[in-house]
mmCIF file of C-alpha atoms and ligand atoms in Angstrom:
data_model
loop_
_atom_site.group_PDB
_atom_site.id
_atom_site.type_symbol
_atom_site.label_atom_id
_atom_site.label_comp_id
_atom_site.label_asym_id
_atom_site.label_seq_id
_atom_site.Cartn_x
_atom_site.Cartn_y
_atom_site.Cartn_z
ATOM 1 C CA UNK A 1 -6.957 -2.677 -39.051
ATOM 2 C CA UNK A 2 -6.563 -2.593 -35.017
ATOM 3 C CA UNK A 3 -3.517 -3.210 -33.795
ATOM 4 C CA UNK A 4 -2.843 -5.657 -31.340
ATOM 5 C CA UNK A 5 0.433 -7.013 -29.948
ATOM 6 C CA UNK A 6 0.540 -9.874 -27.590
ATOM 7 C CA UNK A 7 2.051 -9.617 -23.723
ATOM 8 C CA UNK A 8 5.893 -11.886 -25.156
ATOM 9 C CA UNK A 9 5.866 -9.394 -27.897
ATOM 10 C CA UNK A 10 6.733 -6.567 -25.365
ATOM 11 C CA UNK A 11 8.381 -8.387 -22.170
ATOM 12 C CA UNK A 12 11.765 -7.291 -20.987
ATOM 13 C CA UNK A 13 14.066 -8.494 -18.527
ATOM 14 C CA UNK A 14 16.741 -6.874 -17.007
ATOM 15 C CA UNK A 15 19.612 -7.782 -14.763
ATOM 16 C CA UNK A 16 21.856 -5.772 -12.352
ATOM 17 C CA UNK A 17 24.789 -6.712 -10.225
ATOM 18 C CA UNK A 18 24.365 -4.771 -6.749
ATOM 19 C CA UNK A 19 27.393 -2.278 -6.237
ATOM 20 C CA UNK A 20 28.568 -0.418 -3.549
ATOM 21 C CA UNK A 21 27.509 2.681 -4.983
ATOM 22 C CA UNK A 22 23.372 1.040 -5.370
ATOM 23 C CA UNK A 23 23.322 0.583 -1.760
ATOM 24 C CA UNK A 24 21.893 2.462 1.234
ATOM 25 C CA UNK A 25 23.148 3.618 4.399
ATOM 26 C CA UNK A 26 22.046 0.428 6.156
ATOM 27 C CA UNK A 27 23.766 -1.852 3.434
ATOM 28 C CA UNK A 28 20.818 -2.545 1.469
ATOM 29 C CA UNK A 29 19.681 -1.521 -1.934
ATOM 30 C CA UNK A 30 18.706 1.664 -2.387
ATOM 31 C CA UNK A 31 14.873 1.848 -2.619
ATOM 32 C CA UNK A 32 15.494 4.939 -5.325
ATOM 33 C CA UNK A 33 17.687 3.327 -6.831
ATOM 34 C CA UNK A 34 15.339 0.033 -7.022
ATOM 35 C CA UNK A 35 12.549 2.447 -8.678
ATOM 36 C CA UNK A 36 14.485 4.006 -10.841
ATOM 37 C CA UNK A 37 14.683 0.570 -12.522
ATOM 38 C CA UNK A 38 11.830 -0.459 -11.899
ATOM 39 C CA UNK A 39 10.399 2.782 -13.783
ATOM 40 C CA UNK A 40 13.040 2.059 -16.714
ATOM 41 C CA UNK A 41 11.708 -1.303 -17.426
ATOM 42 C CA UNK A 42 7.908 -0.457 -17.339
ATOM 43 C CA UNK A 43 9.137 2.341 -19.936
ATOM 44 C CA UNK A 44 10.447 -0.113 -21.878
ATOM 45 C CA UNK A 45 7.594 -2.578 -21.996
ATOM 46 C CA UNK A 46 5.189 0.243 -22.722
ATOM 47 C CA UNK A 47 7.315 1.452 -25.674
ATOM 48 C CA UNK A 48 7.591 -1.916 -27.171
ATOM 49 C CA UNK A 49 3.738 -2.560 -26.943
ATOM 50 C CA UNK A 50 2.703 1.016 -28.409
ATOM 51 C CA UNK A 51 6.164 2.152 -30.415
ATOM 52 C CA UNK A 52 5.295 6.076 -28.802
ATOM 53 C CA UNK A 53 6.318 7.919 -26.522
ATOM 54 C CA UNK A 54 5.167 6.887 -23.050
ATOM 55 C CA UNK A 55 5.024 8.481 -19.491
ATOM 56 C CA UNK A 56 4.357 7.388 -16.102
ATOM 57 C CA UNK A 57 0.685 8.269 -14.975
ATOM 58 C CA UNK A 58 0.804 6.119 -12.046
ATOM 59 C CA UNK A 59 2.585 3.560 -9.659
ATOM 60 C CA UNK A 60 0.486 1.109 -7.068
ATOM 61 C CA UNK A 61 1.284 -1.685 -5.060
ATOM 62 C CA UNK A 62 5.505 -0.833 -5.356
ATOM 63 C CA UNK A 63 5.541 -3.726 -2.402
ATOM 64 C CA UNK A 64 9.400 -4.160 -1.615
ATOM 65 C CA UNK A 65 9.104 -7.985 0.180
ATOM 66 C CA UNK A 66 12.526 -8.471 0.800
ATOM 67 C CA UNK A 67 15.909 -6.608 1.138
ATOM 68 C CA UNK A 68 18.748 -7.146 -1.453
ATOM 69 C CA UNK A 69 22.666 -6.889 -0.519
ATOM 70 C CA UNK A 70 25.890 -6.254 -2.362
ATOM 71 C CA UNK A 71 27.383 -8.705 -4.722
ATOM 72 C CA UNK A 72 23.787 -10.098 -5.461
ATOM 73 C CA UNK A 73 21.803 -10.139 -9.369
ATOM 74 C CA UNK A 74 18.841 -8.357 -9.213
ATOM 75 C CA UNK A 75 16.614 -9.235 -11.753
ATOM 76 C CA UNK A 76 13.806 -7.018 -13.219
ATOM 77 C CA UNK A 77 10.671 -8.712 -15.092
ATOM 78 C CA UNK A 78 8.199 -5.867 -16.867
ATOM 79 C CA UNK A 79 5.096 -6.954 -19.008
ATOM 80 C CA UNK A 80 1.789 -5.759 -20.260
ATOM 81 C CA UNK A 81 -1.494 -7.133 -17.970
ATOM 82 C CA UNK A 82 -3.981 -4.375 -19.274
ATOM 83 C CA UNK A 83 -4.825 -2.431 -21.748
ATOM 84 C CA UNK A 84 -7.473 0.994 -21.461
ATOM 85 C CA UNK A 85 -7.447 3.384 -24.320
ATOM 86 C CA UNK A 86 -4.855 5.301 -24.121
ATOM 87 C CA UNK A 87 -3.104 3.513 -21.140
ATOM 88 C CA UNK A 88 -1.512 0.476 -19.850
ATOM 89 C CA UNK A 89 -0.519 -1.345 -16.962
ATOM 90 C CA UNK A 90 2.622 -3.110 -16.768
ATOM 91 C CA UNK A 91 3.413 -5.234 -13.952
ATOM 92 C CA UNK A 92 7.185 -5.427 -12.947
ATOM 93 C CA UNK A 93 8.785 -8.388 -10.708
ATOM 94 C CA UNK A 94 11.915 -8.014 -8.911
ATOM 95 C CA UNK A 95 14.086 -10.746 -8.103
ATOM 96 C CA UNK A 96 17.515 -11.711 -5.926
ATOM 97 C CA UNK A 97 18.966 -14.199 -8.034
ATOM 98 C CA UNK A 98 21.417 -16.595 -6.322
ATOM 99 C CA UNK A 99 24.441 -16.991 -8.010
ATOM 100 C CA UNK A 100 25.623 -20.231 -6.344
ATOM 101 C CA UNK A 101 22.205 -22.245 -7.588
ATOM 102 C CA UNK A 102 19.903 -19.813 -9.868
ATOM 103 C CA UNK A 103 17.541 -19.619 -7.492
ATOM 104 C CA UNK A 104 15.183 -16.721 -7.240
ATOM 105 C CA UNK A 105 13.483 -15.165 -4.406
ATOM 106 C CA UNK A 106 11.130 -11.970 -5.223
ATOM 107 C CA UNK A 107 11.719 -8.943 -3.759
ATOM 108 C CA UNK A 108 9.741 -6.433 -5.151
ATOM 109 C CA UNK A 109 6.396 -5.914 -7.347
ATOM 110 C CA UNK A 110 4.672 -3.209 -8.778
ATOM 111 C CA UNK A 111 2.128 -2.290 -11.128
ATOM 112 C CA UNK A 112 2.480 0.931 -13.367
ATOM 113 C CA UNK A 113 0.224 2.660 -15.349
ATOM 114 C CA UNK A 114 2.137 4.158 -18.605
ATOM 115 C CA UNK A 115 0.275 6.571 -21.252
ATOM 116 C CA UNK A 116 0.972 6.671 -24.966
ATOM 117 C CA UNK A 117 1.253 9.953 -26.277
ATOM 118 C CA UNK A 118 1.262 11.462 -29.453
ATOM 119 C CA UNK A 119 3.057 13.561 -31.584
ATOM 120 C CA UNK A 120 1.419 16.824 -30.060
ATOM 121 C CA UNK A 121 2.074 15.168 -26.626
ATOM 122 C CA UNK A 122 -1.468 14.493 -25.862
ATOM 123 C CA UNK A 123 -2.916 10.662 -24.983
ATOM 124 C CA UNK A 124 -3.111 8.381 -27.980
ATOM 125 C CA UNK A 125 -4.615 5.051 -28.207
ATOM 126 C CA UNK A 126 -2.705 2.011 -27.552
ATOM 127 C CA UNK A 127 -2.721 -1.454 -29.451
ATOM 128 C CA UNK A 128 -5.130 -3.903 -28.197
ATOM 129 C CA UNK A 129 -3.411 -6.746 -25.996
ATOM 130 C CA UNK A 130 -4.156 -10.772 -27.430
ATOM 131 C CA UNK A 131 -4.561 -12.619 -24.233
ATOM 132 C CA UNK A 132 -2.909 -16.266 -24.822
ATOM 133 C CA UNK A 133 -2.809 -18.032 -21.522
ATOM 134 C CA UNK A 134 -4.855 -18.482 -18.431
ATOM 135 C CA UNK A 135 -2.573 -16.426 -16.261
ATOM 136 C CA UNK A 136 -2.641 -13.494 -18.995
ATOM 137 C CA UNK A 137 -6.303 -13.318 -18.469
ATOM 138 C CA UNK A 138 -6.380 -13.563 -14.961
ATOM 139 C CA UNK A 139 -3.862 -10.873 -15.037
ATOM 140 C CA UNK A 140 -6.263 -9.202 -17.070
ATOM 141 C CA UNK A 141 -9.162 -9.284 -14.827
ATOM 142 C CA UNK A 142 -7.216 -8.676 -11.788
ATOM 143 C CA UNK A 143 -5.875 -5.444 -13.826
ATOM 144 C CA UNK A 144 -9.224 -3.985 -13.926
ATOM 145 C CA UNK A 145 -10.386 -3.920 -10.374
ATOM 146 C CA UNK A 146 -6.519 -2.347 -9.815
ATOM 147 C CA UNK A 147 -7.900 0.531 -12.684
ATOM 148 C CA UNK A 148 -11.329 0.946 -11.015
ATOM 149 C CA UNK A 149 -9.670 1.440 -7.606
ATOM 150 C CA UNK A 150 -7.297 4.190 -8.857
ATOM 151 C CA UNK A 151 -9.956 5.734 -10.697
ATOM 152 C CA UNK A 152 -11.682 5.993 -7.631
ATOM 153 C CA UNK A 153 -8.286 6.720 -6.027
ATOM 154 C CA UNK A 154 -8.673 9.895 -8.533
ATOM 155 C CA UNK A 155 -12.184 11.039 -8.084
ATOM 156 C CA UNK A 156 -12.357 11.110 -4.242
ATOM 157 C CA UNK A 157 -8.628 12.222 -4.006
ATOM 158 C CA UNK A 158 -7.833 9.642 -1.230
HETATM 159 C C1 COA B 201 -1.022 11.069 -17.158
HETATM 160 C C2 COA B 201 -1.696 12.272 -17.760
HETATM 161 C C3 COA B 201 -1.400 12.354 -19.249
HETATM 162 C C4 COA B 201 -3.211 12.079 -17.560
HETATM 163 O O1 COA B 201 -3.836 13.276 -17.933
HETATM 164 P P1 COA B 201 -5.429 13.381 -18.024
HETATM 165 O O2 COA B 201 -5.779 14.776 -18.314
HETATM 166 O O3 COA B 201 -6.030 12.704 -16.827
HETATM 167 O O4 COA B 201 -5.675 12.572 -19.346
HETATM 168 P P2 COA B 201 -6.859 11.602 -19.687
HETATM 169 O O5 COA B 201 -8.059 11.859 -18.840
HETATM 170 O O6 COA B 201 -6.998 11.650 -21.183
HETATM 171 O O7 COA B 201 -6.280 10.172 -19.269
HETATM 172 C C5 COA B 201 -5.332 9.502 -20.042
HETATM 173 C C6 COA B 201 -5.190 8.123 -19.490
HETATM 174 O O8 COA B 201 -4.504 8.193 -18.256
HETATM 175 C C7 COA B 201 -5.236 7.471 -17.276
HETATM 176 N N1 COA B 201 -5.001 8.137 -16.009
HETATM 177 C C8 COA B 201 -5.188 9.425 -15.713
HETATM 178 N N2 COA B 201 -4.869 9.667 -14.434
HETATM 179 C C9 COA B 201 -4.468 8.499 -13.916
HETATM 180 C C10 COA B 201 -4.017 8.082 -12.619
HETATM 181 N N3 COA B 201 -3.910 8.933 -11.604
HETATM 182 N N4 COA B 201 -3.685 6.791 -12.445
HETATM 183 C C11 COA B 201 -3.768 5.918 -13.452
HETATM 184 N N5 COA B 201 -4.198 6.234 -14.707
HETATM 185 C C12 COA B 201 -4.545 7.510 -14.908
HETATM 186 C C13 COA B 201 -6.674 7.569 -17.715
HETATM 187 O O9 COA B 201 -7.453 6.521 -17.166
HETATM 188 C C14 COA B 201 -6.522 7.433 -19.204
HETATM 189 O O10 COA B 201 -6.380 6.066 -19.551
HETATM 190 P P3 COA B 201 -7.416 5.355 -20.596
HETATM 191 O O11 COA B 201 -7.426 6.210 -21.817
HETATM 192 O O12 COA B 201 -6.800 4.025 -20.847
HETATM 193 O O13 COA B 201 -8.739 5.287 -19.900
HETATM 194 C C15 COA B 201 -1.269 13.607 -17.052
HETATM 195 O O14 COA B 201 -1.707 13.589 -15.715
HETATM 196 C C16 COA B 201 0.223 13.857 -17.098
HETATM 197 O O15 COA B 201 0.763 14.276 -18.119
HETATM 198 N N6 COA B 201 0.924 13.574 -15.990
HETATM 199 C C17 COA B 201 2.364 13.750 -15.928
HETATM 200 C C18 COA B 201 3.048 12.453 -16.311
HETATM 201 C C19 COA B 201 4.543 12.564 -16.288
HETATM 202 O O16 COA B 201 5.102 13.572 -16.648
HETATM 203 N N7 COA B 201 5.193 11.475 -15.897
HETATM 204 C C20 COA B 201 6.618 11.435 -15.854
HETATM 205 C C21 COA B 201 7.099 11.098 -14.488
HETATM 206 S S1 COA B 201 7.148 12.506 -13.417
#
């Protein structure tokens, strides 16, 4: 039987309380620092969806909007929008999250592109993704022109 896992089977959240020590020299977060997590949580998501091992073929569109500052939440939002055959694309949303209210303001997106390996560490196929909402497939379809532009990305090495 195929398997097939659905995009809330896999999502993860994460949450992180900016330090002195995750800041840079001009008192804002620490853009390595910022994709360090960011890489983290699309691990995470990719793992959950395909239960392998998983590495990072690819990062686009790591967009950071706004800065963050000490004493803030940062909150990190990773799930599935794609799946190929032996890759997928995660999408991960950054937050500030205001203590005072809740409020959240993004800060950062990006869209990684994780491979399932197997036990020989070469690609293995990955579960098929069950598309439940409108958003999911719009996700979906917007995840595809990302995949033919890095595939072109890869053939004309521009
Ligand atoms: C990612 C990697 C396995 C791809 O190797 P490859 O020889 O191109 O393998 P394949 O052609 O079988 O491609 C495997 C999948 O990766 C995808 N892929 C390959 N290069 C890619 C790129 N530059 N961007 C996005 N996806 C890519 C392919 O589309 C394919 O997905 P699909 O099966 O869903 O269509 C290989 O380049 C690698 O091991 N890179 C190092 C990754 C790593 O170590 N990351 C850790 C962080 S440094």
């Amino acid at each position: 039987m195929t398997e097939e896992r659905r995009v809330s089977d896999s999502q993860v959240e994460t949450v992180h309380m900016l330090r002195p020590n995750h800041m840079n020299a001009a008192g804002r977060l620490f853009g390595g620092m910022l994709m360090q997590w960011l890489d983290e949580v699309a691990g995470l998501v990719a793992k959950r969806h395909t239960r392998a091992n998983v590495i990072t073929a690819s990062v686009d569109n790591l967009r950071f909007i706004h800065g963050a500052y000490q004493g803030e939440m940062v909150v990190i939002i990773g799930k599935v929008t794609f799946v190929g055959n032996t890759s997928l694309e995660v999408r991960v949303d950054t937050y500030s999250e205001h203590l005072d209210d809740g409020s959240r303001h993004p800060i950062n997106r990006a869209y990684f592109t994780m491979v399932a390996l197997d036990e020989n560490d070469r690609p293995k196929r990955v579960p098929r993704l069950i598309l439940e909402t409108e958003a999911e497939k719009a996700e979906w379809e917007a995840a595809e022109k990302r995949r033919q532009m890095r595939m072109k990305r890869k053939e004309e090495g521009f």
